[in-house]
């Protein structure tokens, strides 16, 4: 049985792509584009727009591939470029308004064992205001800390915490409404 060193294979693929080998670039795109489209879709409601942003971000990936230092996950490095591209797009569109709220309090929410489909949950997240959705995704899905989110979005840490708190409240309310609707009690 032959054991393939996947890390070495990925490193070789990256080196070929740095040299503008189109086949290697295509392999990278094919391997990562489904997950990266999903990441873009978390921030951008419109699927076609999310795909356009993903393609633009992949151009940045290939342009900056020589800067990848092989110190962390290659997929994580690509994902960060995707997220930054989404945030840049939203900023240019001037769709985000962050509300300063110094009087918020952090609530604890239980994980919900959901009876809902992925599409239902994505619909609920899509219907959050842009600022809430971005902070929610960055914190809950991407795992960034509030300090990192604040730096990425150009807001203060308290605003990031406040946006997350409001997003969670809104999601909880909408989940309750959806539960009542699906159970026929509303």
XYZ file of C-alpha atoms in Angstrom:
186
model
C 0.000 0.000 0.000
C 1.386 3.377 -1.021
C 0.999 6.260 1.429
C 0.646 9.682 -0.177
C 1.866 12.678 1.748
C -1.052 15.056 1.130
C 0.731 18.038 2.631
C 3.666 17.548 0.274
C 1.294 17.102 -2.666
C -0.478 20.363 -1.754
C 2.863 22.179 -1.414
C 3.942 20.976 -4.860
C 0.599 22.037 -6.318
C 1.007 25.502 -4.791
C 4.553 25.798 -6.155
C 3.330 24.921 -9.652
C 0.485 27.430 -9.358
C 2.937 30.151 -8.292
C 4.741 29.523 -11.582
C 1.418 30.213 -13.387
C 0.800 26.570 -14.226
C -2.853 26.756 -15.332
C -3.508 23.092 -14.614
C -2.322 23.505 -11.004
C -4.391 26.670 -10.617
C -7.422 24.855 -11.977
C -6.889 22.006 -9.503
C -6.736 24.459 -6.602
C -9.860 26.218 -7.832
C -11.726 22.923 -8.320
C -10.702 21.620 -4.918
C -11.618 24.720 -2.901
C -14.291 26.617 -4.857
C -17.345 24.769 -3.458
C -16.341 25.516 0.145
C -15.281 29.062 -0.697
C -18.574 29.774 -2.458
C -20.297 28.596 0.700
C -18.124 30.968 2.762
C -18.924 33.898 0.448
C -22.593 32.998 0.508
C -22.593 33.450 4.301
C -21.929 37.164 3.781
C -23.571 37.849 0.421
C -27.266 37.005 -0.005
C -27.313 36.814 -3.788
C -25.751 33.583 -5.073
C -24.538 35.080 -8.370
C -22.960 38.025 -6.566
C -21.328 35.653 -4.068
C -19.915 33.678 -6.995
C -18.557 36.842 -8.635
C -16.870 37.826 -5.386
C -15.442 34.333 -4.996
C -13.932 34.494 -8.488
C -12.437 37.919 -7.770
C -11.034 36.578 -4.504
C -9.519 33.580 -6.304
C -7.737 36.014 -8.597
C -6.260 37.570 -5.450
C -5.362 34.103 -4.181
C -3.403 33.331 -7.338
C -1.817 36.789 -7.413
C -0.660 36.457 -3.793
C 0.078 32.741 -3.767
C 3.807 33.437 -3.585
C 3.170 35.031 -0.162
C 1.664 31.876 1.362
C 4.217 30.710 3.922
C 2.988 27.129 4.505
C 2.698 27.883 8.229
C -1.005 27.262 8.575
C -3.840 25.743 6.671
C -3.878 26.592 2.985
C -7.660 26.382 3.002
C -7.775 28.777 5.955
C -5.525 31.213 4.100
C -7.825 31.107 1.068
C -10.915 31.441 3.267
C -9.530 34.566 4.911
C -9.039 36.162 1.478
C -12.638 35.241 0.584
C -14.010 36.797 3.771
C -11.957 39.948 3.344
C -13.195 40.270 -0.223
C -16.810 39.910 0.953
C -16.303 42.533 3.641
C -14.688 44.886 1.115
C -17.609 44.414 -1.260
C -20.158 45.143 1.467
C -18.220 48.241 2.548
C -18.094 49.562 -1.027
C -21.838 49.036 -1.299
C -22.191 51.020 1.957
C -24.811 48.544 3.119
C -23.551 48.167 6.663
C -24.591 50.342 9.543
C -23.212 49.479 12.941
C -25.177 50.793 15.869
C -23.179 51.755 18.936
C -24.901 50.260 21.931
C -23.129 50.722 25.222
C -26.039 49.325 27.244
C -26.161 45.807 25.878
C -25.792 42.710 27.990
C -24.517 39.377 26.842
C -27.025 36.580 27.078
C -26.280 32.893 26.998
C -28.019 30.933 24.315
C -28.443 27.206 24.225
C -27.475 25.312 21.144
C -30.632 24.404 19.360
C -31.038 20.920 18.032
C -32.727 22.028 14.931
C -35.645 20.573 13.135
C -34.860 23.018 10.360
C -32.984 22.459 7.134
C -29.730 24.185 6.245
C -31.738 26.315 3.819
C -34.084 27.432 6.638
C -31.162 28.414 8.830
C -29.415 30.196 5.954
C -32.669 32.063 5.245
C -32.830 33.216 8.871
C -29.201 34.369 8.796
C -29.726 36.097 5.430
C -32.549 38.142 6.915
C -30.364 39.653 9.618
C -29.313 43.249 9.005
C -25.924 43.342 7.254
C -23.948 44.435 10.319
C -25.496 41.763 12.523
C -24.952 39.108 9.859
C -21.287 39.985 9.327
C -20.437 39.952 13.036
C -22.501 36.794 13.613
C -20.711 34.972 10.781
C -17.266 36.169 11.793
C -17.777 35.214 15.432
C -19.984 32.111 15.343
C -19.003 30.523 12.056
C -15.446 31.709 11.416
C -14.393 31.734 15.077
C -12.844 35.196 15.200
C -12.628 36.997 18.535
C -14.346 40.356 19.041
C -11.007 42.162 19.026
C -10.194 40.678 15.598
C -13.674 41.454 14.259
C -13.413 45.034 15.455
C -10.088 45.449 13.642
C -11.419 43.840 10.445
C -14.562 45.969 10.342
C -13.133 49.212 11.706
C -15.449 49.277 14.724
C -14.795 49.082 18.439
C -14.912 45.812 20.357
C -18.064 46.808 22.265
C -19.890 47.388 18.991
C -18.895 43.925 17.816
C -20.253 42.379 21.024
C -23.417 44.418 20.766
C -24.016 43.431 17.132
C -23.589 39.763 18.056
C -25.986 40.061 20.974
C -28.625 41.729 18.797
C -28.106 39.153 16.030
C -28.596 36.293 18.467
C -31.761 37.862 19.886
C -33.168 38.405 16.425
C -32.316 34.846 15.373
C -33.904 33.409 18.532
C -37.079 35.374 17.877
C -37.204 34.296 14.243
C -36.503 30.668 15.172
C -39.419 30.771 17.619
C -41.678 32.228 14.930
C -40.562 29.565 12.454
C -41.124 26.798 15.036
C -44.622 28.084 15.748
C -45.350 28.336 12.048
C -44.114 24.802 11.288
C -46.012 23.428 14.303
C -49.181 25.193 13.176
C -49.497 27.282 16.329
C -49.132 30.616 14.573
